[in-house]
Tab-separated table of C-alpha atoms in Angstrom:
chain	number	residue	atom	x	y	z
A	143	UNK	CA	-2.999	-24.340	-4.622
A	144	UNK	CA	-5.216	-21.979	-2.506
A	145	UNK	CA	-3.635	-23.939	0.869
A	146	UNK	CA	-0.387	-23.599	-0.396
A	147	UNK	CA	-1.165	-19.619	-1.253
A	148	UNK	CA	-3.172	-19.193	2.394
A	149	UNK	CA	-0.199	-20.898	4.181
A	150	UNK	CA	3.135	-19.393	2.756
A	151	UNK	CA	5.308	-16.584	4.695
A	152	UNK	CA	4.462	-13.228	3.016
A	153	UNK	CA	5.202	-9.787	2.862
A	154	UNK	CA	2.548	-6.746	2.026
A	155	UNK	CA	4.223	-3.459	0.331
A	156	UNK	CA	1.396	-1.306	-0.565
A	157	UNK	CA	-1.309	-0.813	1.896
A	158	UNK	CA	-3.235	1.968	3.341
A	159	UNK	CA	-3.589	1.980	6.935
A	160	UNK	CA	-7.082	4.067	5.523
A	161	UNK	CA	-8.087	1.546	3.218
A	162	UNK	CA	-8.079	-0.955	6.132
A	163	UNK	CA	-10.848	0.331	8.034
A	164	UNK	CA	-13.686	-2.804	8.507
A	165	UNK	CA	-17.024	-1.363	8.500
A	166	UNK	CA	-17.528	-2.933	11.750
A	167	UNK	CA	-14.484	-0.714	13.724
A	168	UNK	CA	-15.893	2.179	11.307
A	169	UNK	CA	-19.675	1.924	13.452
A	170	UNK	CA	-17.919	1.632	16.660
A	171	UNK	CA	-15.270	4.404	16.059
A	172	UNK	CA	-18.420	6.410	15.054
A	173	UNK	CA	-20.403	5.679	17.839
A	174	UNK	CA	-17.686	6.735	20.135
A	175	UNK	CA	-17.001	9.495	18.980
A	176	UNK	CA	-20.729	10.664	18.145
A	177	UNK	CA	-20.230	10.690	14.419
A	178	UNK	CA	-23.192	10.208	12.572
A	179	UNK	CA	-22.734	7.704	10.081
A	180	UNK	CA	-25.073	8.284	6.604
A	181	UNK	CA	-25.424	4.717	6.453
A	182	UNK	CA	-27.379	2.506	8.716
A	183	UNK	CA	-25.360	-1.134	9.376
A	184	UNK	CA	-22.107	-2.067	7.500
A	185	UNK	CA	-23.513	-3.944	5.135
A	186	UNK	CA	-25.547	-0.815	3.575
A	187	UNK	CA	-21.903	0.625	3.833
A	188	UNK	CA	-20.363	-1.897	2.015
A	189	UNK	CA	-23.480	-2.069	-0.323
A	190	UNK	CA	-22.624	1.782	-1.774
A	191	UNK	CA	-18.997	0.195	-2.495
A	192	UNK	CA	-19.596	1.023	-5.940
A	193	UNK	CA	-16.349	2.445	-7.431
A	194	UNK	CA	-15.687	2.470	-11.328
A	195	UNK	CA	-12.758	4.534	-11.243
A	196	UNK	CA	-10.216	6.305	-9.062
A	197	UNK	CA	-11.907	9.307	-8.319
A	198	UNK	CA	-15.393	7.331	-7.684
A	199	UNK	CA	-13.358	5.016	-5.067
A	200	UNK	CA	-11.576	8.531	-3.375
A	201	UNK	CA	-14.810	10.188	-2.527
A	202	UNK	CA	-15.888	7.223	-0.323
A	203	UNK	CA	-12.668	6.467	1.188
A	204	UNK	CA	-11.932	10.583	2.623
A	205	UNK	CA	-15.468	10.707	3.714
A	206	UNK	CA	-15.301	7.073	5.688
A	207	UNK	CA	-11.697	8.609	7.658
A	208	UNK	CA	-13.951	10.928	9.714
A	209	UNK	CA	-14.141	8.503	12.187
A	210	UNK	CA	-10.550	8.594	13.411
A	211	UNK	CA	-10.450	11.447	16.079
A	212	UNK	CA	-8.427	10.063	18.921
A	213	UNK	CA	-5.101	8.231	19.331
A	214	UNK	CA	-6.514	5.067	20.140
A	215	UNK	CA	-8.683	5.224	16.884
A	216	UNK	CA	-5.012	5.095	14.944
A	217	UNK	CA	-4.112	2.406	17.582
A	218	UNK	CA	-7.598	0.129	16.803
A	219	UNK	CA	-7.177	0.541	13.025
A	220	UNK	CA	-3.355	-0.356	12.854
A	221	UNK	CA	-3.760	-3.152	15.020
A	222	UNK	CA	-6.446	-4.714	13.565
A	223	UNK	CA	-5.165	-4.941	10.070
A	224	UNK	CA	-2.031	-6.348	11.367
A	225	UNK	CA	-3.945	-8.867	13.394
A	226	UNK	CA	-5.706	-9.746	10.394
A	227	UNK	CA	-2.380	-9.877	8.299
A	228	UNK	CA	-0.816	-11.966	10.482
A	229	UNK	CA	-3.988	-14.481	10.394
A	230	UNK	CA	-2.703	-14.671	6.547
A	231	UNK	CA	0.749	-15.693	7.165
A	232	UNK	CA	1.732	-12.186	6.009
A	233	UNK	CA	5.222	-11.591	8.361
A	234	UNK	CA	6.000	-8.210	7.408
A	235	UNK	CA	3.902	-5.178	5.775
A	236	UNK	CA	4.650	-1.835	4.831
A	237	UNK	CA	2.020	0.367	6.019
A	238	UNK	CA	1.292	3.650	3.993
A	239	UNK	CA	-0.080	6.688	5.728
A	240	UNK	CA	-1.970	9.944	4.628
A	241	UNK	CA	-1.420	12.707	7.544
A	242	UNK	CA	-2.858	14.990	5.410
A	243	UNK	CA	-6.250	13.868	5.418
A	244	UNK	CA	-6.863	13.605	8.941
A	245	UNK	CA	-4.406	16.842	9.897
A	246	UNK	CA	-6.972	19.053	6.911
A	247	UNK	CA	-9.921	17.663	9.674
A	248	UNK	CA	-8.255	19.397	12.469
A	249	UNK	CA	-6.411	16.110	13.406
A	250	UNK	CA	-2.936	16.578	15.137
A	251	UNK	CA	0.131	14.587	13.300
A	252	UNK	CA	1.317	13.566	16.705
A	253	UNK	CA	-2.130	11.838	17.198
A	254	UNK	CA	-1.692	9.980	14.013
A	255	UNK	CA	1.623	8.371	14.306
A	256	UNK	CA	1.971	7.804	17.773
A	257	UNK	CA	-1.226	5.200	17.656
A	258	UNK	CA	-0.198	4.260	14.633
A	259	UNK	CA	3.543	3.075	15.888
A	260	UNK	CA	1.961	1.583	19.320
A	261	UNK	CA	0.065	-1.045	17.207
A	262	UNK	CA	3.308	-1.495	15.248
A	263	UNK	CA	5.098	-1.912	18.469
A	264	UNK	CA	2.257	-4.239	20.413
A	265	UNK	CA	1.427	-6.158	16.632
A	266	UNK	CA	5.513	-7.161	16.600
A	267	UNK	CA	5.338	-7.905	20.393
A	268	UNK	CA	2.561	-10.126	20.505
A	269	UNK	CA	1.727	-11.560	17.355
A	270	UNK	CA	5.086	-12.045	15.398
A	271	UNK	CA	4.501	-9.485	12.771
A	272	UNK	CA	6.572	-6.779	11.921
A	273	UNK	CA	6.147	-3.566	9.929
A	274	UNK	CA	7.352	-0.063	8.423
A	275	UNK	CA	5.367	3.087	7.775
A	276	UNK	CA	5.327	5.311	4.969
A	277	UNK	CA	4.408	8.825	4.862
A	278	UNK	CA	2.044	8.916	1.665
A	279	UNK	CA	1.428	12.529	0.220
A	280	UNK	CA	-1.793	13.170	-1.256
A	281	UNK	CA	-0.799	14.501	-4.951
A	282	UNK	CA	-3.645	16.832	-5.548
A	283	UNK	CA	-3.130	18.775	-2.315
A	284	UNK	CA	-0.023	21.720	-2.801
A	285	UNK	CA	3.800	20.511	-2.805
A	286	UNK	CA	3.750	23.289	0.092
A	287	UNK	CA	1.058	20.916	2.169
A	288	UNK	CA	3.354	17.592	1.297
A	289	UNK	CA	6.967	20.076	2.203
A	290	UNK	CA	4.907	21.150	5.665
A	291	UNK	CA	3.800	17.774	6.615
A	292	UNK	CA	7.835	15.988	5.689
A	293	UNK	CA	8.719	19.018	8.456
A	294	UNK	CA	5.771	17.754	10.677
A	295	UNK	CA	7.621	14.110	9.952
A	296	UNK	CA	11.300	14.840	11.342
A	297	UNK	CA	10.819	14.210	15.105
A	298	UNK	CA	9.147	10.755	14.319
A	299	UNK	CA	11.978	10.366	11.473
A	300	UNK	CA	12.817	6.842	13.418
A	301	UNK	CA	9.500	5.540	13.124
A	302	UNK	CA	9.461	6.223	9.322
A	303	UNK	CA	10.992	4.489	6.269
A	304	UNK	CA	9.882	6.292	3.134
A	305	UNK	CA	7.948	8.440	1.652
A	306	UNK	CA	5.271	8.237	-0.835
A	307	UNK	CA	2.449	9.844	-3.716
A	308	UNK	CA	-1.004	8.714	-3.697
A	309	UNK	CA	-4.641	10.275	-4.263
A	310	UNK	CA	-5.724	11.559	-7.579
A	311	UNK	CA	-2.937	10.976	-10.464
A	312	UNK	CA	-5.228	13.603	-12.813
A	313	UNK	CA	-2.967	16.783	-13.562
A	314	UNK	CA	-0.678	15.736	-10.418
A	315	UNK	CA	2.632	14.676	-12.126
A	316	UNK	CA	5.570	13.318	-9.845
A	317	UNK	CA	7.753	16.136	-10.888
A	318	UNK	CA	5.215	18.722	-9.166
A	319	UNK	CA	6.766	17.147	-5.777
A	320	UNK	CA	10.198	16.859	-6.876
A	321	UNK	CA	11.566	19.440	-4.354
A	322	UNK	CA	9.536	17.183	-1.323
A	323	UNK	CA	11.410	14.269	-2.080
A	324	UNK	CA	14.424	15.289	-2.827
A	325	UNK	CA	14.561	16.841	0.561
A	326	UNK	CA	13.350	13.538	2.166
A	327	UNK	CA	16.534	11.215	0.053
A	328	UNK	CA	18.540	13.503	2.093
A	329	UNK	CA	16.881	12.729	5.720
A	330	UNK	CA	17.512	8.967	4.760
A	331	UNK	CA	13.909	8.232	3.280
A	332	UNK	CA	13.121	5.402	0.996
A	333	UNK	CA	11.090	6.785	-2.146
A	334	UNK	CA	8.047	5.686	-4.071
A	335	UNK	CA	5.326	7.120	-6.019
A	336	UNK	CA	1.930	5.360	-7.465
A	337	UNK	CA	1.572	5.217	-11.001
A	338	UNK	CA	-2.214	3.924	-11.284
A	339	UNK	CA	-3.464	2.055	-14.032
A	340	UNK	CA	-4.392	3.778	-17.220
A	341	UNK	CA	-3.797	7.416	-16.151
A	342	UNK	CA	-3.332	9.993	-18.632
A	343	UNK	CA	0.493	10.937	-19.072
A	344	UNK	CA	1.073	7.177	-17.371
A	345	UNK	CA	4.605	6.461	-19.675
A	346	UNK	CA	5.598	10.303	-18.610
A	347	UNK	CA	4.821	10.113	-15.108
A	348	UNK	CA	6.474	6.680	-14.684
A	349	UNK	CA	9.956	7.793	-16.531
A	350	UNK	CA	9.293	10.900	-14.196
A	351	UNK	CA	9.342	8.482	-11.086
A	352	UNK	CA	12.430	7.085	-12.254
A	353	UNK	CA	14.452	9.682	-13.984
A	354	UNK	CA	13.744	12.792	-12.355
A	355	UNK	CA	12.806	11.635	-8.733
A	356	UNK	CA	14.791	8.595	-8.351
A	357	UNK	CA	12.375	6.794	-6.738
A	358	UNK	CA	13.205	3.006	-5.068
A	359	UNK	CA	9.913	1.392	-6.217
A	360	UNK	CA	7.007	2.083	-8.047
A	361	UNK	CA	3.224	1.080	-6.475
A	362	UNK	CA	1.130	-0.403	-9.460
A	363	UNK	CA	3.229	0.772	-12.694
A	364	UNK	CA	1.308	-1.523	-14.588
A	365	UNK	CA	1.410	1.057	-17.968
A	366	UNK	CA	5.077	0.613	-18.310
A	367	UNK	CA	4.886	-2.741	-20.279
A	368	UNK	CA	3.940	-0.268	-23.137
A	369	UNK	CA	7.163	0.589	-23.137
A	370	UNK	CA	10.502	-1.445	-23.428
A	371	UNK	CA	12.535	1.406	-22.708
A	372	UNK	CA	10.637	1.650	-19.185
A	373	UNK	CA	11.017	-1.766	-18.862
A	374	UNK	CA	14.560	-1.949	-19.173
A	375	UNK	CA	15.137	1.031	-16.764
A	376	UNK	CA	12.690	-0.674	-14.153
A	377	UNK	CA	14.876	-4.196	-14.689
A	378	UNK	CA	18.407	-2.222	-14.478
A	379	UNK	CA	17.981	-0.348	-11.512
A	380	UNK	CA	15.763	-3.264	-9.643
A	381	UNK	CA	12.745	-1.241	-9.170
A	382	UNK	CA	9.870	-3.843	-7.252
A	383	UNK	CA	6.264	-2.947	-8.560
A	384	UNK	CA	3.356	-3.283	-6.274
A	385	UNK	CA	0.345	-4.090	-7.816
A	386	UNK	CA	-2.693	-5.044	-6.597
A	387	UNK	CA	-5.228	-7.478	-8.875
A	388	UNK	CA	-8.313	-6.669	-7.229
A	389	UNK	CA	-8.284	-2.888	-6.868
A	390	UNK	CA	-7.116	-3.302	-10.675
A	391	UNK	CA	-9.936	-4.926	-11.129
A	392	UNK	CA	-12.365	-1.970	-10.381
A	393	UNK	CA	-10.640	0.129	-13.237
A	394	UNK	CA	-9.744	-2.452	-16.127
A	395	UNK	CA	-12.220	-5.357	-15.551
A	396	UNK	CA	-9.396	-7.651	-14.801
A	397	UNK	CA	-6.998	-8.889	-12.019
A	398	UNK	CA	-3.875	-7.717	-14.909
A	399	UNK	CA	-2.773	-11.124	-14.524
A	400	UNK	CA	-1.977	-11.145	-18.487
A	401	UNK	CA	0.536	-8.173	-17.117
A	402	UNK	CA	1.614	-9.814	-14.452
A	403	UNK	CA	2.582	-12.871	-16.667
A	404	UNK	CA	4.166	-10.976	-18.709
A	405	UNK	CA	6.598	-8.896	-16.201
A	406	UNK	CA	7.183	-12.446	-14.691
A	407	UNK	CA	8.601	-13.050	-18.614
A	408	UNK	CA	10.854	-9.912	-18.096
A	409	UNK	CA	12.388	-10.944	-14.888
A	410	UNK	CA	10.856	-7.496	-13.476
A	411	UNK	CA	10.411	-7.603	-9.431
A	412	UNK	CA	6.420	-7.292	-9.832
A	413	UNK	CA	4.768	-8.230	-6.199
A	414	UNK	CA	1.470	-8.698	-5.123
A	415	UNK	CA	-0.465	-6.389	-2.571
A	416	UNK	CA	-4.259	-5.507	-1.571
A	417	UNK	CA	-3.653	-2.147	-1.426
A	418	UNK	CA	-7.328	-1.121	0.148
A	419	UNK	CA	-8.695	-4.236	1.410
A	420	UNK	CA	-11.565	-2.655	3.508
A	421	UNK	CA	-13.178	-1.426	0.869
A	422	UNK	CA	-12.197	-3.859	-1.841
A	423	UNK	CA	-13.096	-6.388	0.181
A	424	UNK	CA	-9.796	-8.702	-0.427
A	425	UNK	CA	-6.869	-9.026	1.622
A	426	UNK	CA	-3.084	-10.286	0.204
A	427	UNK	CA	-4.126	-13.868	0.109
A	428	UNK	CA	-7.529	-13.053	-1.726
A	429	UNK	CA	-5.634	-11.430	-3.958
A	430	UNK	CA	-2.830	-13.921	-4.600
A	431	UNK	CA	-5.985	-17.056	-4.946
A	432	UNK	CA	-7.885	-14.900	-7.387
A	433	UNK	CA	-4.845	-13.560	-9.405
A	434	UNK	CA	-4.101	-17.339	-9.293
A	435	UNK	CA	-7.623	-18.451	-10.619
A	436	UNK	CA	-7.678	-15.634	-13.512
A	437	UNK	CA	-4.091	-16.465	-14.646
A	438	UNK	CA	-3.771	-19.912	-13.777
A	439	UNK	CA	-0.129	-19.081	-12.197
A	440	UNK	CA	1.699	-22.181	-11.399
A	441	UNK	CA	3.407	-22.797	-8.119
A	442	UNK	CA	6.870	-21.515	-9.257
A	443	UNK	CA	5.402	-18.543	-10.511
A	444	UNK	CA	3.293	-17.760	-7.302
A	445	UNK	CA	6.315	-18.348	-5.107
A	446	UNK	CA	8.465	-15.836	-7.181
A	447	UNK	CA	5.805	-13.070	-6.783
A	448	UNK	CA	5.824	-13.837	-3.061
A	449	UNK	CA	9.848	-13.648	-2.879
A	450	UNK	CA	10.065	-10.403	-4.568
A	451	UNK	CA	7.604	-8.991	-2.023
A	452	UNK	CA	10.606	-10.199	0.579
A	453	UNK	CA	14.007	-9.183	-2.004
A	454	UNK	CA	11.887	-5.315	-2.665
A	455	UNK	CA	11.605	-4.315	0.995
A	456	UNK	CA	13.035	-1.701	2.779
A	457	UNK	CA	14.746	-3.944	4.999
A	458	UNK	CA	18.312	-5.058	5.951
A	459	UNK	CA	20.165	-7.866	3.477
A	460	UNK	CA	20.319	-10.177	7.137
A	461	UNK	CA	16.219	-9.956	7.371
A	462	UNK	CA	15.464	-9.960	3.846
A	463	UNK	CA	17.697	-13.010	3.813
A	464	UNK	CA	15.787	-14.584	6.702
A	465	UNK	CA	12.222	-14.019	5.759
A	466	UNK	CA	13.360	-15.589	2.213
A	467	UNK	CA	15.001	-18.424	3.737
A	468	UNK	CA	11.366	-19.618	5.623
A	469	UNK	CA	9.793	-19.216	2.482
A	470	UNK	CA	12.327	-21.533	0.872
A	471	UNK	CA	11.895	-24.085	3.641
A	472	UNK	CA	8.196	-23.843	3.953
A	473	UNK	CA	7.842	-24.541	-0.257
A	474	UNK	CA	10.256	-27.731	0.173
A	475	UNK	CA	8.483	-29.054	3.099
C-alpha cells in the first residue's frame, strides 16, 4: 500500500509556499543575507517545533520568513518544494502565498511573485510539474491591508488563480473580508477560505464561506460534519475540502481519518494535502501513508481522495480530464 501511495499521479491544493521552507535553505538564506538565526543547526530548529495549537505554530512560522529578502530567495524556496513534489509523483500543486508578511518586513510584492512564478515557470520546464498560485490574506491583519494588497495583485492578475484566508481564525470571521473577495470574483479569481479545526464560531464561519462569500472550496472544513445542513450545501454545490492529517494532528491528536471516513460516506470531495510540510515535517505522500495507517483506508478509498484532489482544481475540464485519466491507467496497471 505505501508503494502504491508513493507511486500514484497526485495533485497538492493547500500548501504554503512559507510552510515549505527546509531548515537547511532557511541557514543558507540566513547566511546570505546576514540574518542571525536564534538557533544554532537545523536540527535545534526543528527541535523547538513544538506547536499545540494554531497560534503556538504562527509565532514560529512569521518569525522563520525573515530570511526571504531577495528575489532569488522566492525563486530557491518555490523551486525546491516543487522539486521535492515532483520526487512524490505529485503533477500539479496549488501554491498559496502570504504577501503580506514579507511586504509588513519592508519586502516589495514585485519581489515576491516574480521569484515565485520563475520557479513555477523553470519547475514546469524542467521537471514536468505544473502549478497555480494563490494570493492568501492573513485574516487578523485589516480588510484594508487584504483590499491594498488584491490592488498590489492586478498587474500579476495572469500569474494568479484565486484568492484565499489564512492566519489566525480567532475573532477573524470570513464575512470581515467580504468586500475583498467580492471584488476579486469580479477580476476572475477562484475563492477559498480556511476553516481550521475546532475554531470557535467554526459552523458560522463555514456557512459564512459558503453563503455569504461564495467561496469555490473550503481548506480543512473538518467542523462541518457537525452539521448535515453544511454537509448538504458542501455536497450540492461541489465544494472540495483540503485537509491535511498531520497538521490536524498537532491540534486534535489525530490524523481525522474517522472524518475523513466519514465524508468519504457522504460522497463529499474531501482531498488530502500537507499544508506546512517544513515544519510539520510530512509532505503529501507522508500524509496519505499515515492517514492510511491510522484509518486503515483501502485502495479504492485512497484512490478516490487522490482523484478529487484532480476533479477540485482550478483547472480546465481537458487537464483535469488528463491528469485523471493517468491516474486511472497507473491504478489498472
Amino acid at each position: 500500500m505505501q508503494t502504491f501511495i508513493e507511486k500514484m499521479p497526485k495533485a497538492e491544493l493547500h500548501v504554503h509556499l512559507e510552510g515549505t521552507l527546509e531548515p537547511e535553505l532557511s541557514f543558507a538564506l540566513a547566511k546570505k543575507n546576514g540574518i542571525e538565526m536564534s538557533y544554532k543547526t537545523p536540527q535545534e530548529l526543528i527541535a523547538a517545533y513544538d506547536f499545540h495549537d494554531l497560534p503556538s505554530f504562527l509565532t514560529i512560522y512569521y518569525a522563520g520568513m525573515n530570511v526571504l529578502v531577495e528575489e532569488d530567495d522566492f525563486y530557491q524556496l518555490t523551486y525546491a518544494y516543487l522539486t521535492k513534489a515532483r520526487s512524490e509523483e505529485t503533477l500539479y500543486a496549488e501554491l498559496f502565498f502570504d504577501p503580506q508578511a514579507h511586504t509588513t518586513r519592508g519586502i516589495a510584492f514585485e519581489t515576491i511573485i516574480t521569484g515565485i512564478h520563475k520557479a513555477q515557470v523553470d519547475a514546469e520546464q524542467k521537471l514536468g510539474i505544473k502549478s497555480q498560485l494563490i494570493l492568501c490574506f492573513l485574516r487578523d491583519m485589516s480588510a484594508e491591508s487584504a483590499m491594498q494588497h488584491l490592488d498590489l495583485a492586478m498587474p500579476y492578475l495572469d500569474w494568479i488563480v484565486g484568492v484565499g484566508l489564512d492566519s489566525d481564525e480567532r475573532n477573524n470571521p470570513p464575512i470581515k473580508f467580504a468586500e475583498v473577495f467580492a471584488k476579486a470574483k469580479k477580476m476572475g479569481l477562484k475563492l477559498t477560505m480556511h476553516c481550521d479545526v475546532n475554531q470557535n464560531n467554526t459552523l458560522t464561519h463555514i456557512n459564512q464561506c459558503i453563503s455569504e462569500i461564495q467561496v469555490d472550496r473550503i481548506d480543512h472544513g473538518i467542523n462541518s460534519l457537525e452539521s448535515e445542513e453544511l454537509c448538504t450545501l458542501i455536497k450540492d454545490k461541489k465544494l472540495g475540502l483540503t485537509v491535511c492529517p498531520v497538521s490536524n494532528q498537532f491540534v486534535v491528536q489525530s490524523l481525522t481519518s474517522d472524518e475523513i471516513h466519514k465524508m468519504l460516506d457522504k460522497d463529499m470531495l474531501v482531498t488530502i494535502n500537507s499544508d506546512d510540510p517544513a515544519y510539520f515535517r510530512a509532505y503529501l505522500n507522508e500524509n496519505l501513508v499515515k492517514l492510511q495507517k491510522e484509518g486503515g483506508f483501502n485502495q479504492a478509498q485512497i484512490v478516490t481522495l487522490v482523484a478529487n484532489a484532480f476533479k477540485v482544481a482550478w483547472l480546465d475540464e481537458v487537464t483535469k480530464e488528463n491528469y485523471l485519466n493517468q491516474l486511472e491507467d497507473y491504478v489498472a496497471q
